[in-house]
CSV table of C-alpha atoms and ligand atoms in Angstrom, one decimal:
chain,number,residue,atom,x,y,z
F,19,UNK,CA,169.4,133.4,103.3
F,20,UNK,CA,171.5,135.1,100.9
F,21,UNK,CA,175.3,135.7,101.3
F,22,UNK,CA,175.0,139.4,102.3
F,23,UNK,CA,172.7,138.4,104.9
F,24,UNK,CA,175.1,135.5,106.6
F,25,UNK,CA,177.9,138.2,106.9
F,26,UNK,CA,175.4,140.0,109.0
F,27,UNK,CA,174.6,136.4,110.6
F,28,UNK,CA,175.0,138.0,114.5
F,29,UNK,CA,172.2,140.7,114.0
F,30,UNK,CA,169.5,138.4,113.4
F,31,UNK,CA,169.2,135.0,112.9
F,32,UNK,CA,167.3,132.8,110.4
F,33,UNK,CA,163.5,131.9,110.9
F,34,UNK,CA,161.7,128.7,109.6
F,35,UNK,CA,158.3,130.5,109.1
F,36,UNK,CA,157.0,133.6,109.9
F,37,UNK,CA,157.0,137.5,108.3
F,38,UNK,CA,159.9,139.6,107.5
F,39,UNK,CA,159.3,143.2,107.3
F,40,UNK,CA,162.6,144.7,105.7
F,41,UNK,CA,163.2,148.3,104.5
F,42,UNK,CA,161.6,150.3,107.6
F,43,UNK,CA,162.2,153.6,107.8
F,44,UNK,CA,165.3,153.6,110.4
F,45,UNK,CA,164.1,154.2,113.7
F,46,UNK,CA,160.4,153.2,113.5
F,47,UNK,CA,160.3,149.2,114.2
F,48,UNK,CA,158.8,149.8,117.5
F,49,UNK,CA,156.2,152.3,116.6
F,50,UNK,CA,155.7,149.7,113.7
F,51,UNK,CA,155.0,147.0,116.3
F,52,UNK,CA,153.1,149.0,117.8
F,53,UNK,CA,150.8,150.0,115.1
F,54,UNK,CA,150.6,146.3,114.4
F,55,UNK,CA,149.8,145.9,117.8
F,56,UNK,CA,152.6,143.8,118.7
F,57,UNK,CA,153.6,144.4,122.0
F,58,UNK,CA,155.7,143.0,125.0
F,59,UNK,CA,153.1,141.1,126.5
F,60,UNK,CA,152.0,139.5,123.0
F,61,UNK,CA,153.0,135.6,121.8
F,62,UNK,CA,155.2,136.2,119.2
F,63,UNK,CA,158.8,135.6,119.0
F,64,UNK,CA,160.4,138.6,117.2
F,65,UNK,CA,163.7,140.1,116.4
F,66,UNK,CA,164.2,143.4,115.8
F,67,UNK,CA,167.3,145.2,114.2
F,68,UNK,CA,167.4,148.9,114.1
F,69,UNK,CA,169.8,151.5,112.3
F,70,UNK,CA,171.4,148.3,110.0
F,71,UNK,CA,172.9,149.7,106.9
F,72,UNK,CA,171.3,149.5,103.7
F,73,UNK,CA,172.1,150.2,100.2
F,74,UNK,CA,169.1,151.6,99.0
F,75,UNK,CA,167.9,153.7,102.2
F,76,UNK,CA,171.6,154.4,104.0
F,77,UNK,CA,169.8,153.0,107.2
F,78,UNK,CA,167.0,150.8,107.7
F,79,UNK,CA,165.1,149.2,110.6
F,80,UNK,CA,164.1,145.1,110.5
F,81,UNK,CA,161.5,143.2,112.1
F,82,UNK,CA,161.3,139.1,111.9
F,83,UNK,CA,158.2,138.0,113.3
F,84,UNK,CA,158.0,133.8,113.9
F,85,UNK,CA,155.3,132.0,113.3
F,86,UNK,CA,153.2,134.4,112.2
F,87,UNK,CA,152.2,135.5,109.0
F,88,UNK,CA,150.6,139.2,108.9
F,89,UNK,CA,147.9,139.8,106.5
F,90,UNK,CA,147.4,142.8,104.1
F,91,UNK,CA,144.4,144.6,105.7
F,92,UNK,CA,146.7,144.9,109.0
F,93,UNK,CA,150.0,145.1,107.2
F,94,UNK,CA,148.9,148.2,105.5
F,95,UNK,CA,149.0,150.7,108.3
F,96,UNK,CA,152.5,150.7,108.6
F,97,UNK,CA,153.0,152.6,105.8
F,98,UNK,CA,151.8,155.9,107.8
F,99,UNK,CA,155.1,155.4,110.0
F,100,UNK,CA,157.7,153.3,107.2
F,101,UNK,CA,156.1,153.6,103.2
F,102,UNK,CA,159.3,152.0,101.9
F,103,UNK,CA,158.8,148.6,103.8
F,104,UNK,CA,158.3,145.3,102.5
F,105,UNK,CA,156.8,142.8,103.6
F,106,UNK,CA,158.2,139.3,103.2
F,107,UNK,CA,156.2,136.0,104.0
F,108,UNK,CA,158.9,133.2,104.8
F,109,UNK,CA,158.1,129.7,104.4
F,110,UNK,CA,160.6,126.9,105.3
F,111,UNK,CA,163.1,129.4,105.1
F,112,UNK,CA,162.6,130.7,101.7
F,113,UNK,CA,160.6,134.4,101.2
F,114,UNK,CA,157.3,132.9,99.1
F,115,UNK,CA,156.0,136.2,99.5
F,116,UNK,CA,157.2,139.5,99.3
F,117,UNK,CA,155.3,142.7,99.1
F,118,UNK,CA,155.2,146.5,99.6
F,119,UNK,CA,152.8,148.3,101.9
F,120,UNK,CA,149.7,150.8,100.6
F,121,UNK,CA,148.5,153.7,102.9
F,122,UNK,CA,144.9,152.8,103.9
F,123,UNK,CA,141.9,155.2,102.9
F,124,UNK,CA,140.0,154.5,106.7
F,125,UNK,CA,142.2,153.3,109.7
F,126,UNK,CA,139.7,152.0,112.0
F,127,UNK,CA,141.0,151.3,115.9
F,128,UNK,CA,144.6,152.2,114.7
F,129,UNK,CA,145.1,155.8,116.3
F,130,UNK,CA,143.1,157.5,119.4
F,131,UNK,CA,141.2,160.9,118.8
F,132,UNK,CA,143.3,163.5,120.6
F,133,UNK,CA,140.0,165.5,120.8
F,134,UNK,CA,139.0,165.2,125.0
F,135,UNK,CA,135.2,165.2,123.5
F,136,UNK,CA,134.8,163.1,120.4
F,137,UNK,CA,132.5,160.4,121.0
F,138,UNK,CA,134.8,157.7,120.5
F,139,UNK,CA,137.2,158.4,123.9
F,140,UNK,CA,133.7,157.3,125.7
F,141,UNK,CA,132.8,153.8,127.0
F,142,UNK,CA,130.5,153.8,123.8
F,143,UNK,CA,130.9,150.2,121.6
F,144,UNK,CA,132.9,152.3,118.9
F,145,UNK,CA,136.3,152.2,117.3
F,146,UNK,CA,137.9,155.5,116.9
F,147,UNK,CA,137.8,156.0,112.9
F,148,UNK,CA,139.7,158.1,111.0
F,149,UNK,CA,140.1,158.6,106.8
F,150,UNK,CA,143.6,159.3,105.7
F,151,UNK,CA,143.9,162.5,103.5
F,152,UNK,CA,147.0,164.0,102.2
F,153,UNK,CA,146.8,166.7,105.0
F,154,UNK,CA,146.5,164.1,107.9
F,155,UNK,CA,143.9,161.9,109.5
F,156,UNK,CA,140.6,163.1,109.8
F,157,UNK,CA,138.2,161.7,112.6
F,158,UNK,CA,135.2,161.2,111.2
F,159,UNK,CA,133.2,161.2,114.4
F,160,UNK,CA,134.2,164.4,115.5
F,161,UNK,CA,136.2,166.1,112.4
F,162,UNK,CA,139.8,166.5,114.4
F,163,UNK,CA,142.3,166.7,111.8
F,164,UNK,CA,146.1,164.5,113.4
F,165,UNK,CA,148.4,166.5,111.5
F,166,UNK,CA,151.9,165.0,112.6
F,167,UNK,CA,153.2,162.6,115.0
F,168,UNK,CA,150.6,160.0,114.4
F,169,UNK,CA,152.9,157.7,116.2
F,170,UNK,CA,152.4,159.7,119.4
F,171,UNK,CA,148.6,158.6,118.8
F,172,UNK,CA,148.4,155.2,118.0
F,173,UNK,CA,146.4,153.4,119.9
M,27,UNK,CA,117.6,155.4,105.3
M,28,UNK,CA,118.3,159.1,105.6
M,29,UNK,CA,120.1,160.7,108.4
M,30,UNK,CA,120.9,164.7,108.9
M,31,UNK,CA,124.2,164.7,110.6
M,32,UNK,CA,126.8,167.2,109.6
M,33,UNK,CA,126.9,169.6,107.0
M,34,UNK,CA,130.0,168.0,105.7
M,35,UNK,CA,127.5,165.3,104.1
M,36,UNK,CA,125.6,167.6,101.9
M,37,UNK,CA,126.7,169.1,98.5
M,38,UNK,CA,125.3,172.4,97.3
M,39,UNK,CA,122.2,170.4,95.5
M,40,UNK,CA,120.7,168.7,98.5
M,41,UNK,CA,121.2,172.0,100.2
M,42,UNK,CA,119.6,173.7,97.8
M,43,UNK,CA,116.9,170.8,97.4
M,44,UNK,CA,116.1,171.4,101.0
M,45,UNK,CA,115.7,175.0,101.5
M,46,UNK,CA,113.3,175.2,98.2
M,47,UNK,CA,111.5,172.0,100.4
M,48,UNK,CA,111.4,174.4,103.4
M,49,UNK,CA,110.4,177.8,101.3
M,50,UNK,CA,107.3,175.4,100.6
M,51,UNK,CA,106.1,173.9,103.8
M,52,UNK,CA,106.1,178.2,104.5
M,53,UNK,CA,104.2,179.4,101.7
M,54,UNK,CA,101.7,176.1,102.8
M,55,UNK,CA,101.9,174.8,99.7
M,56,UNK,CA,102.2,171.0,101.6
M,57,UNK,CA,99.7,170.8,103.1
M,58,UNK,CA,99.0,167.1,101.5
M,59,UNK,CA,102.4,166.1,102.8
M,60,UNK,CA,101.7,165.6,106.5
M,61,UNK,CA,103.1,162.7,109.1
M,62,UNK,CA,100.3,162.1,110.7
M,63,UNK,CA,100.9,158.8,111.6
M,64,UNK,CA,104.5,159.1,112.3
M,65,UNK,CA,105.9,159.5,116.1
M,66,UNK,CA,109.8,161.1,116.8
M,67,UNK,CA,112.0,161.4,119.8
M,68,UNK,CA,113.7,164.3,120.7
M,69,UNK,CA,116.4,163.0,122.4
M,70,UNK,CA,118.2,165.7,124.2
M,71,UNK,CA,121.1,164.8,126.9
M,72,UNK,CA,121.8,168.4,126.9
M,73,UNK,CA,119.9,171.5,127.9
M,74,UNK,CA,118.4,173.5,124.4
M,75,UNK,CA,114.9,175.3,124.6
M,76,UNK,CA,114.8,176.8,121.2
M,77,UNK,CA,115.8,174.3,119.3
M,78,UNK,CA,113.8,171.3,121.2
M,79,UNK,CA,110.8,173.6,120.9
M,80,UNK,CA,111.7,174.2,117.3
M,81,UNK,CA,111.7,170.5,116.4
M,82,UNK,CA,108.5,169.8,118.6
M,83,UNK,CA,106.7,173.0,116.9
M,84,UNK,CA,107.8,171.4,113.4
M,85,UNK,CA,106.3,167.7,114.1
M,86,UNK,CA,103.1,169.0,115.6
M,87,UNK,CA,102.6,171.7,112.5
M,88,UNK,CA,103.1,168.3,109.9
M,89,UNK,CA,100.8,166.6,111.9
M,90,UNK,CA,102.8,164.3,113.5
M,91,UNK,CA,103.7,163.7,117.6
M,92,UNK,CA,107.2,163.8,119.4
M,93,UNK,CA,108.1,162.0,122.7
M,94,UNK,CA,110.7,163.5,124.3
M,95,UNK,CA,112.9,163.7,127.5
M,96,UNK,CA,115.1,166.6,128.5
M,97,UNK,CA,118.1,166.6,129.6
M,98,UNK,CA,116.8,165.8,133.2
M,99,UNK,CA,115.4,162.6,132.6
M,100,UNK,CA,117.9,161.9,129.9
M,101,UNK,CA,120.6,161.7,132.0
M,102,UNK,CA,118.6,159.4,134.6
M,103,UNK,CA,118.6,157.5,131.2
M,104,UNK,CA,121.9,157.3,130.3
M,105,UNK,CA,123.1,156.1,133.9
M,106,UNK,CA,125.2,153.4,132.7
M,107,UNK,CA,123.4,152.7,129.5
M,108,UNK,CA,125.3,153.6,126.6
M,109,UNK,CA,124.1,156.0,124.1
M,110,UNK,CA,124.1,153.1,121.5
M,111,UNK,CA,122.0,151.3,123.9
M,112,UNK,CA,119.6,153.8,124.0
M,113,UNK,CA,119.5,154.4,120.5
M,114,UNK,CA,118.9,151.1,119.8
M,115,UNK,CA,116.3,150.9,122.3
M,116,UNK,CA,114.4,154.5,121.1
M,117,UNK,CA,114.6,152.9,117.6
M,118,UNK,CA,112.2,150.3,118.4
M,119,UNK,CA,109.5,152.9,119.7
M,120,UNK,CA,109.4,155.9,116.7
M,121,UNK,CA,109.8,156.7,112.9
M,122,UNK,CA,113.0,159.0,113.9
M,123,UNK,CA,115.1,160.4,116.4
M,124,UNK,CA,116.3,163.6,116.5
M,125,UNK,CA,119.5,163.7,119.0
M,126,UNK,CA,121.3,166.5,120.7
M,127,UNK,CA,124.3,165.3,123.0
M,128,UNK,CA,127.2,166.8,124.3
M,129,UNK,CA,130.1,164.8,122.9
M,130,UNK,CA,131.1,165.4,119.6
M,131,UNK,CA,130.2,162.6,117.3
M,132,UNK,CA,127.6,161.0,119.2
M,133,UNK,CA,125.0,162.0,116.1
M,134,UNK,CA,127.0,160.1,113.6
M,135,UNK,CA,127.5,157.1,116.4
M,136,UNK,CA,124.0,157.0,116.8
M,137,UNK,CA,123.0,156.9,113.0
M,138,UNK,CA,125.1,153.6,112.9
M,139,UNK,CA,123.3,151.9,115.9
M,140,UNK,CA,119.7,153.5,114.9
M,141,UNK,CA,117.2,151.7,112.8
M,142,UNK,CA,115.4,155.0,112.1
M,143,UNK,CA,116.8,157.8,110.7
M,144,UNK,CA,118.6,159.8,112.8
M,145,UNK,CA,118.6,164.1,113.0
M,146,UNK,CA,121.8,165.7,114.8
M,147,UNK,CA,120.3,168.7,116.8
M,148,UNK,CA,123.8,169.5,118.2
M,149,UNK,CA,126.8,167.6,119.4
M,150,UNK,CA,128.8,169.4,121.6
M,151,UNK,CA,131.4,171.5,120.0
M,152,UNK,CA,130.4,169.2,116.5
M,153,UNK,CA,127.5,170.0,114.0
M,154,UNK,CA,124.5,171.6,114.2
M,155,UNK,CA,123.4,171.4,110.8
M,156,UNK,CA,119.5,172.2,110.9
M,157,UNK,CA,121.1,175.4,112.1
M,158,UNK,CA,123.1,176.4,109.1
M,159,UNK,CA,120.6,175.3,107.2
M,160,UNK,CA,117.8,177.8,108.5
M,161,UNK,CA,120.8,180.3,108.7
M,162,UNK,CA,120.8,179.7,104.7
M,163,UNK,CA,116.9,179.8,104.5
M,164,UNK,CA,117.3,183.4,106.2
M,165,UNK,CA,120.1,184.5,103.5
M,166,UNK,CA,118.2,183.2,100.6
M,167,UNK,CA,115.1,185.1,101.7
M,168,UNK,CA,116.5,188.2,100.7
M,169,UNK,CA,119.0,187.6,97.9
M,170,UNK,CA,120.7,184.9,96.3
M,171,UNK,CA,123.3,183.5,98.1
M,172,UNK,CA,126.0,183.3,95.3
M,173,UNK,CA,128.9,185.5,95.4
M,174,UNK,CA,128.2,187.7,98.3
M,175,UNK,CA,130.0,188.9,100.8
M,176,UNK,CA,129.4,187.5,104.5
M,177,UNK,CA,131.3,188.3,107.5
M,178,UNK,CA,131.0,186.4,110.3
M,179,UNK,CA,131.7,188.2,113.9
M,180,UNK,CA,132.2,186.9,117.2
M,181,UNK,CA,134.0,183.7,118.7
M,182,UNK,CA,135.1,181.9,115.5
M,183,UNK,CA,137.4,179.5,118.0
M,184,UNK,CA,134.7,177.4,119.4
M,185,UNK,CA,131.9,178.4,117.5
M,186,UNK,CA,130.5,175.5,115.8
M,187,UNK,CA,127.5,177.5,114.1
M,188,UNK,CA,130.0,179.8,112.7
M,189,UNK,CA,132.1,176.7,111.2
M,190,UNK,CA,129.5,175.0,109.6
M,191,UNK,CA,128.1,177.8,108.1
M,192,UNK,CA,130.9,178.9,106.5
M,193,UNK,CA,131.3,175.2,105.3
M,194,UNK,CA,127.9,175.6,103.6
M,195,UNK,CA,128.8,179.1,101.9
M,196,UNK,CA,132.0,177.7,100.4
M,197,UNK,CA,129.2,175.9,97.9
M,198,UNK,CA,127.9,179.3,97.3
M,199,UNK,CA,130.9,181.1,95.7
M,200,UNK,CA,130.6,183.8,98.8
M,201,UNK,CA,133.3,186.0,100.3
M,202,UNK,CA,133.9,185.2,103.9
M,203,UNK,CA,135.1,188.2,106.4
M,204,UNK,CA,136.2,186.8,109.6
M,205,UNK,CA,136.3,189.3,112.8
M,206,UNK,CA,137.5,187.5,115.8
M,207,UNK,CA,139.2,189.1,118.9
M,208,UNK,CA,142.4,187.9,119.7
M,209,UNK,CA,143.0,184.1,120.8
M,210,UNK,CA,138.9,183.2,118.9
M,211,UNK,CA,140.2,183.4,115.7
M,212,UNK,CA,138.9,180.9,113.1
M,213,UNK,CA,141.1,177.4,113.8
M,214,UNK,CA,143.7,177.6,111.3
M,215,UNK,CA,142.5,174.1,109.8
M,216,UNK,CA,138.8,175.2,109.1
M,217,UNK,CA,140.8,178.2,107.5
M,218,UNK,CA,142.3,176.2,105.5
M,219,UNK,CA,139.4,173.4,104.7
M,220,UNK,CA,137.6,176.5,103.2
M,221,UNK,CA,140.4,177.7,101.3
M,222,UNK,CA,140.8,174.1,99.5
M,223,UNK,CA,137.4,174.6,98.6
M,224,UNK,CA,138.0,177.5,96.8
M,225,UNK,CA,136.3,179.9,99.1
M,226,UNK,CA,138.4,183.7,99.9
M,227,UNK,CA,138.8,184.1,103.2
M,228,UNK,CA,139.4,187.7,104.7
M,229,UNK,CA,140.4,188.5,108.1
M,230,UNK,CA,139.7,191.6,109.7
M,231,UNK,CA,140.9,192.9,113.2
M,232,UNK,CA,137.8,195.1,113.6
M,233,UNK,CA,134.2,195.4,112.6
M,234,UNK,CA,134.5,199.1,111.4
M,235,UNK,CA,136.5,197.4,108.9
M,236,UNK,CA,134.9,195.4,106.8
M,237,UNK,CA,131.1,196.1,107.7
M,238,UNK,CA,130.7,198.2,104.9
M,239,UNK,CA,131.3,195.8,102.3
M,240,UNK,CA,129.1,193.1,103.7
M,241,UNK,CA,125.6,191.9,102.3
M,242,UNK,CA,125.2,190.0,105.9
M,243,UNK,CA,126.8,190.3,109.0
M,244,UNK,CA,126.2,186.8,111.2
M,245,UNK,CA,127.2,187.6,115.0
M,246,UNK,CA,128.0,184.8,117.5
M,247,UNK,CA,128.1,184.7,121.0
M,248,UNK,CA,131.2,186.1,123.1
M,249,UNK,CA,131.4,183.4,125.8
M,250,UNK,CA,133.0,184.7,129.0
M,251,UNK,CA,133.7,181.7,130.3
M,252,UNK,CA,136.5,181.9,127.3
M,253,UNK,CA,138.3,184.9,129.3
M,254,UNK,CA,141.0,184.7,132.4
M,255,UNK,CA,138.7,187.2,134.0
M,256,UNK,CA,135.7,189.3,133.8
M,257,UNK,CA,137.6,192.5,132.9
M,258,UNK,CA,139.5,191.0,129.9
M,259,UNK,CA,135.7,189.5,129.0
M,260,UNK,CA,133.7,193.5,129.2
M,261,UNK,CA,137.1,195.1,127.2
M,262,UNK,CA,136.6,192.7,124.3
M,263,UNK,CA,132.9,192.4,124.3
M,264,UNK,CA,132.6,195.7,124.6
M,265,UNK,CA,134.6,196.5,121.4
M,266,UNK,CA,132.9,194.0,119.4
M,267,UNK,CA,129.2,195.1,120.0
M,268,UNK,CA,127.0,196.2,117.4
M,269,UNK,CA,125.5,199.5,117.9
M,270,UNK,CA,123.3,201.7,115.9
M,271,UNK,CA,126.2,204.0,115.3
M,272,UNK,CA,128.6,201.2,113.6
M,273,UNK,CA,125.7,200.8,110.4
M,274,UNK,CA,126.4,204.1,108.9
M,275,UNK,CA,127.1,204.0,105.2
M,276,UNK,CA,126.3,199.7,105.2
M,277,UNK,CA,124.9,198.4,102.4
M,278,UNK,CA,120.7,199.0,102.8
M,279,UNK,CA,119.9,195.3,102.1
M,280,UNK,CA,122.4,194.2,105.0
M,281,UNK,CA,121.1,191.6,107.2
M,282,UNK,CA,122.4,191.1,110.9
M,283,UNK,CA,121.6,187.5,111.8
M,284,UNK,CA,122.8,185.9,115.2
M,285,UNK,CA,121.8,182.1,116.3
M,286,UNK,CA,120.5,183.5,119.5
M,287,UNK,CA,120.6,183.6,122.5
M,288,UNK,CA,122.3,186.7,122.4
M,289,UNK,CA,124.5,187.9,125.4
M,290,UNK,CA,125.4,191.7,124.6
M,291,UNK,CA,127.0,191.3,121.2
M,292,UNK,CA,123.8,193.3,119.6
M,293,UNK,CA,122.7,197.0,121.2
M,294,UNK,CA,118.6,196.2,121.2
M,295,UNK,CA,118.4,199.2,119.7
M,296,UNK,CA,119.7,197.8,116.8
M,297,UNK,CA,116.0,195.6,116.9
M,298,UNK,CA,114.3,198.7,115.5
M,299,UNK,CA,116.7,199.0,112.5
M,300,UNK,CA,115.9,197.2,109.1
M,301,UNK,CA,119.0,195.5,109.3
M,302,UNK,CA,118.1,193.3,112.5
M,303,UNK,CA,116.6,189.7,110.7
M,304,UNK,CA,117.4,187.3,113.8
M,305,UNK,CA,114.2,187.1,115.2
M,306,UNK,CA,112.7,185.9,111.5
M,307,UNK,CA,116.3,183.6,111.7
M,308,UNK,CA,115.1,182.5,114.4
M,309,UNK,CA,110.8,181.9,113.5
M,310,UNK,CA,112.6,179.9,110.2
M,311,UNK,CA,114.1,176.9,112.2
M,312,UNK,CA,110.0,176.0,112.0
M,313,UNK,CA,109.5,175.4,108.2
M,314,UNK,CA,113.4,174.0,107.8
M,315,UNK,CA,113.0,171.5,110.4
M,316,UNK,CA,109.5,170.7,108.9
M,317,UNK,CA,111.3,169.9,105.8
M,318,UNK,CA,114.3,167.8,107.9
M,319,UNK,CA,111.8,166.1,109.3
M,320,UNK,CA,109.3,165.0,106.2
M,321,UNK,CA,112.4,163.9,104.2
M,322,UNK,CA,114.0,161.6,106.8
M,323,UNK,CA,110.2,160.0,107.7
M,324,UNK,CA,108.2,160.7,103.8
I,11,LIG,N1,164.4,132.5,106.5
I,11,LIG,C1,164.7,134.0,107.1
I,11,LIG,N2,164.8,134.2,108.2
I,11,LIG,C2,164.9,135.8,108.4
I,11,LIG,N3,165.1,136.8,108.0
I,11,LIG,C3,164.8,136.2,106.0
I,11,LIG,C4,164.6,134.8,106.3
I,11,LIG,N4,164.8,135.1,104.4
I,11,LIG,C5,164.9,136.1,104.2
I,11,LIG,N5,165.4,136.9,105.2
I,11,LIG,C6,165.1,138.3,104.8
I,11,LIG,O1,164.2,139.0,104.3
I,11,LIG,C7,164.4,139.9,103.4
I,11,LIG,C8,164.0,139.5,102.3
I,11,LIG,O2,164.6,138.8,101.6
I,11,LIG,P1,165.5,138.8,100.4
I,11,LIG,O3,166.1,137.6,100.4
I,11,LIG,O4,164.1,138.6,99.5
I,11,LIG,O5,166.3,139.8,99.9
I,11,LIG,P2,166.5,141.2,99.0
I,11,LIG,O6,166.4,140.2,98.0
I,11,LIG,O7,167.3,142.1,99.5
I,11,LIG,O8,165.1,141.4,98.8
I,11,LIG,P3,164.7,143.8,99.2
I,11,LIG,O9,165.2,143.5,97.4
I,11,LIG,O10,163.3,143.5,99.4
I,11,LIG,O11,165.8,143.8,99.4
I,11,LIG,C9,165.8,140.2,104.2
I,11,LIG,O12,166.0,140.9,105.0
I,11,LIG,C10,166.6,138.6,104.3
I,11,LIG,O13,167.3,138.7,105.6
I,12,LIG,MG1,167.7,143.8,100.5
I,13,LIG,ZN1,137.3,162.5,116.9
């Protein structure tokens, strides 16, 4: 634990093993958890801090997940909401790995297609699939384009 | 395996190749290219006479056979069964599947579950690539497509034929003139995509303003369901109707196309002018679909 963290020790307690997602765009922590598929009904032991002061970002959010190491493929989708997020893997209280997030080219099963006529909104055995373009998310089934408010479309 | 799903999957060279093949079939130059040992399934989960008949005709002209289900039988097939399962089962019977379905993206999904090629014959408000190909084919019969001025008239908001034709024309350096009633204008994201593809898109508020510049006028159906009441429908429909008096001063080689069936968009008196080419266009569905069927099963 660094000294500056200890001074904020009341905010979130240290974890022995797990993942810390740091430098999340302020206010996006809960959406980050949703996009990871971590909800109140899943097993993980979570600590969440929002609007924490940060030298680099002004304000930021932090999420700490105990006993779970997130894999790159599941974590990259965070970049849609929090492009500056840093993933820290913690083992025995120490940061053993630190990586940024990269926007994936394809999102499968992450956002729901807003087009009610889209085949992905039926009982067919298929996941929504969007390609990530500079102008938005493009549904590879019906060509719908999600331009903003991505958080609202997370499954 | 080769599927025909969306006009977006085709580059200029693919389109030209298919148009060339269709011309060869049209000219009877491909007598040896037959599909006499092949069977195609026409799965139509939505009513369509024209498209279905022209696929059946094309298959028969190639010496092949087709089996099919129409919307009534199809609806009993799907009772409780997913399209994915239907496609897996039918894949075991035939050499290719032609699919018409009310949901957008259905053909893409089918191609993922099929073990034979899938041809999209229209998926809801989505894609209908064989229609676009026959539109291009009809234009190219009369003039090179490169650099011409094409007007799209009618419901450019919901009209899928207009969208996919515009996308295809963007590969040919065409200038697009859009003429649509208020509320039925081309969606902004499609116009943006066209401009990103380098297309010049000019919006007009009435036909008269644009018609003398055009080499091709593509008229689409204005559906009554899009309007709150029949008075406002008739009002709009009559101001967008193509009648002989509108055609004074147009280019000699102007072609008027329509995917048919038409409602009241084109006055029957226009049929007798040299500009009317929509019946020829409908007929071209056969060589185009011959080329597609042959391409995926050869
Ligand atoms: N054992 C732990 N339990 C909980 N959080 C921890 C633990 N170890 C580190 N962290 C948190 O993980 C984040 C990254 O830790 P690190 O020690 O790498 O900080 P840093 O040097 O500020 O890194 P960065 O440059 O990414 O901000 C910090 O927010 C820190 O508070
Ligand atoms: Mg830090
Ligand atoms: Zn979709």
